mmCIF file of N, CA and C in Angstrom:
data_model
loop_
_atom_site.group_PDB
_atom_site.id
_atom_site.type_symbol
_atom_site.label_atom_id
_atom_site.label_comp_id
_atom_site.label_asym_id
_atom_site.label_seq_id
_atom_site.Cartn_x
_atom_site.Cartn_y
_atom_site.Cartn_z
ATOM 1 N N MET A 1 0.890 -1.216 -0.054
ATOM 2 C CA MET A 1 -0.211 0.098 -0.002
ATOM 3 C C MET A 1 0.732 1.257 -0.037
ATOM 4 N N SER A 2 0.448 2.283 -0.962
ATOM 5 C CA SER A 2 1.418 3.453 -0.930
ATOM 6 C C SER A 2 0.908 4.533 0.178
ATOM 7 N N SER A 3 1.704 4.404 1.264
ATOM 8 C CA SER A 3 1.270 5.101 2.668
ATOM 9 C C SER A 3 1.511 6.847 2.190
ATOM 10 N N ASN A 4 2.377 6.920 1.276
ATOM 11 C CA ASN A 4 2.897 8.556 1.088
ATOM 12 C C ASN A 4 1.740 9.076 0.288
ATOM 13 N N ILE A 5 0.782 8.438 -0.318
ATOM 14 C CA ILE A 5 0.015 9.194 -1.129
ATOM 15 C C ILE A 5 -1.314 9.821 -0.324
ATOM 16 N N ASP A 6 -1.615 11.100 -0.603
ATOM 17 C CA ASP A 6 -2.527 11.893 0.172
ATOM 18 C C ASP A 6 -3.792 11.825 -0.515
ATOM 19 N N VAL A 7 -4.725 10.792 -0.299
ATOM 20 C CA VAL A 7 -5.889 10.670 -0.902
ATOM 21 C C VAL A 7 -6.996 11.386 -0.589
ATOM 22 N N THR A 8 -7.344 12.045 -1.681
ATOM 23 C CA THR A 8 -8.490 13.325 -1.467
ATOM 24 C C THR A 8 -10.185 12.650 -1.516
ATOM 25 N N GLU A 9 -10.125 11.565 -2.221
ATOM 26 C CA GLU A 9 -11.502 10.932 -2.447
ATOM 27 C C GLU A 9 -11.298 9.404 -2.795
ATOM 28 N N THR A 10 -12.017 8.536 -2.432
ATOM 29 C CA THR A 10 -12.278 7.274 -2.853
ATOM 30 C C THR A 10 -13.378 7.039 -3.523
ATOM 31 N N LEU A 11 -13.161 6.300 -4.745
ATOM 32 C CA LEU A 11 -14.020 5.769 -5.738
ATOM 33 C C LEU A 11 -14.176 4.255 -5.617
ATOM 34 N N ASP A 12 -15.382 3.814 -5.322
ATOM 35 C CA ASP A 12 -15.560 2.340 -5.118
ATOM 36 C C ASP A 12 -16.414 1.885 -6.405
ATOM 37 N N VAL A 13 -15.754 1.350 -7.138
ATOM 38 C CA VAL A 13 -16.181 0.563 -8.566
ATOM 39 C C VAL A 13 -16.318 -0.875 -8.450
ATOM 40 N N THR A 14 -15.891 -1.475 -7.257
ATOM 41 C CA THR A 14 -15.832 -3.126 -6.999
ATOM 42 C C THR A 14 -17.490 -3.683 -7.730
ATOM 43 N N GLY A 15 -17.088 -4.883 -8.316
ATOM 44 C CA GLY A 15 -18.196 -5.365 -8.983
ATOM 45 C C GLY A 15 -18.672 -4.867 -10.297
ATOM 46 N N GLN A 16 -17.993 -3.912 -10.660
ATOM 47 C CA GLN A 16 -18.472 -3.555 -12.062
ATOM 48 C C GLN A 16 -17.394 -3.683 -12.977
ATOM 49 N N ASN A 17 -17.906 -4.132 -14.200
ATOM 50 C CA ASN A 17 -16.779 -4.647 -15.330
ATOM 51 C C ASN A 17 -16.629 -3.409 -16.266
ATOM 52 N N CYS A 18 -15.619 -3.480 -17.048
ATOM 53 C CA CYS A 18 -15.325 -2.461 -18.219
ATOM 54 C C CYS A 18 -16.546 -2.402 -19.030
ATOM 55 N N PRO A 19 -16.812 -1.243 -19.411
ATOM 56 C CA PRO A 19 -15.704 0.021 -19.301
ATOM 57 C C PRO A 19 -16.315 0.799 -17.930
ATOM 58 N N MET A 20 -17.140 0.549 -17.234
ATOM 59 C CA MET A 20 -17.776 1.388 -16.189
ATOM 60 C C MET A 20 -16.566 1.853 -15.040
ATOM 61 N N PRO A 21 -15.624 1.180 -14.771
ATOM 62 C CA PRO A 21 -14.488 1.428 -13.891
ATOM 63 C C PRO A 21 -13.766 2.885 -14.524
ATOM 64 N N VAL A 22 -13.550 2.665 -15.771
ATOM 65 C CA VAL A 22 -12.791 3.930 -16.435
ATOM 66 C C VAL A 22 -13.862 5.218 -16.621
ATOM 67 N N ILE A 23 -15.050 4.870 -16.933
ATOM 68 C CA ILE A 23 -16.087 5.970 -17.087
ATOM 69 C C ILE A 23 -16.239 6.589 -15.880
ATOM 70 N N LYS A 24 -16.493 5.845 -14.621
ATOM 71 C CA LYS A 24 -16.458 6.385 -13.273
ATOM 72 C C LYS A 24 -15.451 7.024 -12.904
ATOM 73 N N THR A 25 -14.230 6.639 -13.179
ATOM 74 C CA THR A 25 -12.967 7.319 -12.717
ATOM 75 C C THR A 25 -12.922 8.562 -13.399
ATOM 76 N N LYS A 26 -13.106 8.718 -14.729
ATOM 77 C CA LYS A 26 -13.078 9.840 -15.556
ATOM 78 C C LYS A 26 -14.253 11.024 -14.835
ATOM 79 N N GLN A 27 -15.250 10.641 -14.597
ATOM 80 C CA GLN A 27 -16.287 11.310 -14.104
ATOM 81 C C GLN A 27 -15.905 11.990 -12.613
ATOM 82 N N ALA A 28 -15.300 11.054 -11.857
ATOM 83 C CA ALA A 28 -14.908 11.442 -10.602
ATOM 84 C C ALA A 28 -13.558 12.534 -10.644
ATOM 85 N N ALA A 29 -12.930 12.264 -11.623
ATOM 86 C CA ALA A 29 -11.559 12.932 -11.675
ATOM 87 C C ALA A 29 -11.982 14.427 -12.279
ATOM 88 N N ASP A 30 -13.155 14.539 -13.068
ATOM 89 C CA ASP A 30 -13.555 15.762 -13.567
ATOM 90 C C ASP A 30 -13.855 16.687 -12.288
ATOM 91 N N GLU A 31 -14.410 16.165 -11.323
ATOM 92 C CA GLU A 31 -14.680 16.816 -10.113
ATOM 93 C C GLU A 31 -13.472 17.252 -9.112
ATOM 94 N N LEU A 32 -12.457 16.786 -9.525
ATOM 95 C CA LEU A 32 -11.256 17.124 -8.411
ATOM 96 C C LEU A 32 -10.718 18.477 -8.903
ATOM 97 N N ALA A 33 -9.851 18.943 -7.803
ATOM 98 C CA ALA A 33 -9.094 20.127 -8.072
ATOM 99 C C ALA A 33 -7.801 19.825 -8.177
ATOM 100 N N ALA A 34 -7.134 20.642 -9.014
ATOM 101 C CA ALA A 34 -5.444 20.281 -9.298
ATOM 102 C C ALA A 34 -4.632 19.849 -8.062
ATOM 103 N N GLY A 35 -4.096 18.645 -8.045
ATOM 104 C CA GLY A 35 -3.316 18.177 -7.130
ATOM 105 C C GLY A 35 -4.088 17.137 -6.117
ATOM 106 N N ASP A 36 -5.436 17.231 -6.288
ATOM 107 C CA ASP A 36 -6.171 16.114 -5.676
ATOM 108 C C ASP A 36 -5.829 14.544 -6.231
ATOM 109 N N VAL A 37 -5.849 13.754 -5.249
ATOM 110 C CA VAL A 37 -5.788 12.503 -5.573
ATOM 111 C C VAL A 37 -6.931 11.438 -5.400
ATOM 112 N N LEU A 38 -7.516 10.873 -6.601
ATOM 113 C CA LEU A 38 -8.508 9.861 -6.544
ATOM 114 C C LEU A 38 -7.946 8.581 -6.478
ATOM 115 N N GLU A 39 -8.465 7.644 -5.314
ATOM 116 C CA GLU A 39 -8.265 6.440 -5.014
ATOM 117 C C GLU A 39 -9.347 5.519 -5.579
ATOM 118 N N VAL A 40 -9.204 4.715 -6.488
ATOM 119 C CA VAL A 40 -10.196 4.040 -7.056
ATOM 120 C C VAL A 40 -10.157 2.594 -6.985
ATOM 121 N N VAL A 41 -10.929 1.957 -6.264
ATOM 122 C CA VAL A 41 -10.956 0.546 -5.827
ATOM 123 C C VAL A 41 -11.688 -0.343 -6.564
ATOM 124 N N ALA A 42 -11.383 -1.240 -7.599
ATOM 125 C CA ALA A 42 -11.977 -2.087 -8.492
ATOM 126 C C ALA A 42 -11.758 -3.550 -8.219
ATOM 127 N N THR A 43 -12.540 -4.221 -8.796
ATOM 128 C CA THR A 43 -12.297 -5.782 -8.787
ATOM 129 C C THR A 43 -12.190 -6.469 -10.287
ATOM 130 N N ASP A 44 -12.277 -5.580 -11.065
ATOM 131 C CA ASP A 44 -12.074 -5.899 -12.433
ATOM 132 C C ASP A 44 -10.618 -5.971 -12.859
ATOM 133 N N SER A 45 -10.160 -6.912 -13.345
ATOM 134 C CA SER A 45 -8.527 -7.158 -13.524
ATOM 135 C C SER A 45 -8.355 -6.168 -14.718
ATOM 136 N N GLY A 46 -9.329 -6.067 -15.573
ATOM 137 C CA GLY A 46 -8.974 -5.128 -16.763
ATOM 138 C C GLY A 46 -8.665 -3.642 -16.430
ATOM 139 N N SER A 47 -9.137 -3.365 -15.141
ATOM 140 C CA SER A 47 -9.096 -1.985 -14.982
ATOM 141 C C SER A 47 -7.721 -1.605 -14.847
ATOM 142 N N MET A 48 -6.620 -2.472 -14.642
ATOM 143 C CA MET A 48 -5.017 -2.239 -14.602
ATOM 144 C C MET A 48 -4.795 -1.534 -15.615
ATOM 145 N N SER A 49 -5.097 -2.239 -16.931
ATOM 146 C CA SER A 49 -4.791 -1.754 -18.072
ATOM 147 C C SER A 49 -5.710 -0.460 -18.693
ATOM 148 N N ASP A 50 -7.095 -0.604 -18.297
ATOM 149 C CA ASP A 50 -7.822 0.370 -18.756
ATOM 150 C C ASP A 50 -7.543 1.585 -18.171
ATOM 151 N N ILE A 51 -7.369 1.700 -16.783
ATOM 152 C CA ILE A 51 -7.137 2.914 -16.147
ATOM 153 C C ILE A 51 -5.574 3.719 -16.579
ATOM 154 N N ALA A 52 -4.625 2.580 -16.503
ATOM 155 C CA ALA A 52 -3.521 3.118 -17.276
ATOM 156 C C ALA A 52 -3.635 3.699 -18.542
ATOM 157 N N GLY A 53 -4.223 3.248 -19.257
ATOM 158 C CA GLY A 53 -4.269 3.653 -20.656
ATOM 159 C C GLY A 53 -5.159 4.941 -20.692
ATOM 160 N N TRP A 54 -6.234 5.052 -19.874
ATOM 161 C CA TRP A 54 -6.843 6.283 -20.047
ATOM 162 C C TRP A 54 -6.009 7.697 -19.423
ATOM 163 N N ALA A 55 -5.372 7.246 -18.286
ATOM 164 C CA ALA A 55 -4.726 8.218 -17.740
ATOM 165 C C ALA A 55 -3.418 8.798 -18.542
ATOM 166 N N GLY A 56 -2.728 7.760 -19.437
ATOM 167 C CA GLY A 56 -1.798 8.029 -20.086
ATOM 168 C C GLY A 56 -2.208 8.869 -21.443
ATOM 169 N N SER A 57 -3.473 8.729 -21.785
ATOM 170 C CA SER A 57 -3.956 9.297 -22.875
ATOM 171 C C SER A 57 -4.847 10.710 -22.658
ATOM 172 N N THR A 58 -4.797 10.921 -21.098
ATOM 173 C CA THR A 58 -5.812 11.895 -20.975
ATOM 174 C C THR A 58 -4.803 13.235 -20.351
ATOM 175 N N ASP A 59 -4.983 14.402 -20.858
ATOM 176 C CA ASP A 59 -4.179 15.533 -20.157
ATOM 177 C C ASP A 59 -5.042 15.928 -18.907
ATOM 178 N N GLY A 60 -4.254 16.431 -18.165
ATOM 179 C CA GLY A 60 -4.684 16.819 -16.555
ATOM 180 C C GLY A 60 -4.732 15.696 -15.512
ATOM 181 N N VAL A 61 -4.274 14.520 -15.954
ATOM 182 C CA VAL A 61 -4.441 13.532 -14.884
ATOM 183 C C VAL A 61 -3.008 12.827 -15.011
ATOM 184 N N GLU A 62 -2.549 12.104 -13.983
ATOM 185 C CA GLU A 62 -1.715 11.212 -14.206
ATOM 186 C C GLU A 62 -1.862 10.069 -12.969
ATOM 187 N N LEU A 63 -1.412 8.929 -13.561
ATOM 188 C CA LEU A 63 -1.575 7.773 -12.612
ATOM 189 C C LEU A 63 -0.389 7.497 -11.686
ATOM 190 N N VAL A 64 -0.682 7.813 -10.542
ATOM 191 C CA VAL A 64 0.486 7.762 -9.311
ATOM 192 C C VAL A 64 0.855 6.315 -9.042
ATOM 193 N N ASP A 65 0.068 5.559 -8.851
ATOM 194 C CA ASP A 65 0.447 4.051 -8.573
ATOM 195 C C ASP A 65 -0.910 3.239 -8.823
ATOM 196 N N GLN A 66 -0.542 1.941 -8.880
ATOM 197 C CA GLN A 66 -1.543 0.786 -9.035
ATOM 198 C C GLN A 66 -1.086 -0.295 -8.007
ATOM 199 N N VAL A 67 -2.006 -0.626 -7.197
ATOM 200 C CA VAL A 67 -1.791 -1.865 -6.094
ATOM 201 C C VAL A 67 -2.623 -3.031 -6.482
ATOM 202 N N GLU A 68 -2.131 -4.128 -6.513
ATOM 203 C CA GLU A 68 -2.965 -5.411 -6.880
ATOM 204 C C GLU A 68 -3.045 -6.153 -5.753
ATOM 205 N N GLY A 69 -4.062 -6.775 -5.255
ATOM 206 C CA GLY A 69 -3.824 -7.445 -3.926
ATOM 207 C C GLY A 69 -5.247 -8.463 -3.671
ATOM 208 N N ASP A 70 -5.291 -9.679 -3.689
ATOM 209 C CA ASP A 70 -6.484 -10.430 -3.577
ATOM 210 C C ASP A 70 -7.811 -9.976 -4.360
ATOM 211 N N GLY A 71 -7.479 -9.914 -5.411
ATOM 212 C CA GLY A 71 -8.693 -10.003 -6.201
ATOM 213 C C GLY A 71 -9.218 -8.289 -6.364
ATOM 214 N N VAL A 72 -8.635 -7.246 -5.504
ATOM 215 C CA VAL A 72 -8.891 -6.149 -5.446
ATOM 216 C C VAL A 72 -7.802 -4.972 -6.300
ATOM 217 N N TYR A 73 -8.183 -4.209 -7.186
ATOM 218 C CA TYR A 73 -7.031 -3.529 -7.796
ATOM 219 C C TYR A 73 -7.496 -2.132 -7.300
ATOM 220 N N THR A 74 -6.488 -1.530 -6.813
ATOM 221 C CA THR A 74 -6.490 -0.048 -6.242
ATOM 222 C C THR A 74 -5.560 0.662 -7.068
ATOM 223 N N HIS A 75 -6.379 1.983 -7.729
ATOM 224 C CA HIS A 75 -5.367 2.902 -8.675
ATOM 225 C C HIS A 75 -5.464 4.316 -7.831
ATOM 226 N N TYR A 76 -4.660 4.938 -8.070
ATOM 227 C CA TYR A 76 -4.247 6.357 -7.610
ATOM 228 C C TYR A 76 -3.859 7.191 -8.808
ATOM 229 N N VAL A 77 -4.952 8.169 -9.112
ATOM 230 C CA VAL A 77 -4.843 8.853 -10.107
ATOM 231 C C VAL A 77 -5.000 10.468 -9.466
ATOM 232 N N ARG A 78 -3.965 11.277 -9.919
ATOM 233 C CA ARG A 78 -3.679 12.635 -9.632
ATOM 234 C C ARG A 78 -4.244 13.483 -10.657
ATOM 235 N N LYS A 79 -5.011 14.692 -10.261
ATOM 236 C CA LYS A 79 -5.444 15.730 -11.173
ATOM 237 C C LYS A 79 -4.181 16.760 -11.181
ATOM 238 N N THR A 80 -3.888 16.678 -12.391
ATOM 239 C CA THR A 80 -2.669 17.789 -12.495
ATOM 240 C C THR A 80 -2.757 19.136 -12.862
ATOM 241 N N GLU A 81 -4.104 19.534 -13.473
ATOM 242 C CA GLU A 81 -4.379 20.809 -13.619
ATOM 243 C C GLU A 81 -5.872 21.067 -13.910
#
């Protein structure tokens, strides 16, 4: 677990499958202020590549970290602008 990440908000998308985790992550990120970090908790293994791909191709957000454990995938997305 990344304890040095200051999480602003947590988004729970457990039980939801592609593309919902990414869609909900985008919606939640749109509401954040610059510098805020969104923690996304998912159970869809595809969210690892989906959220990484979305963050990599989206201006104003960066993927800080991804943690995989026990069927749960946690993503940390920072709003950069």
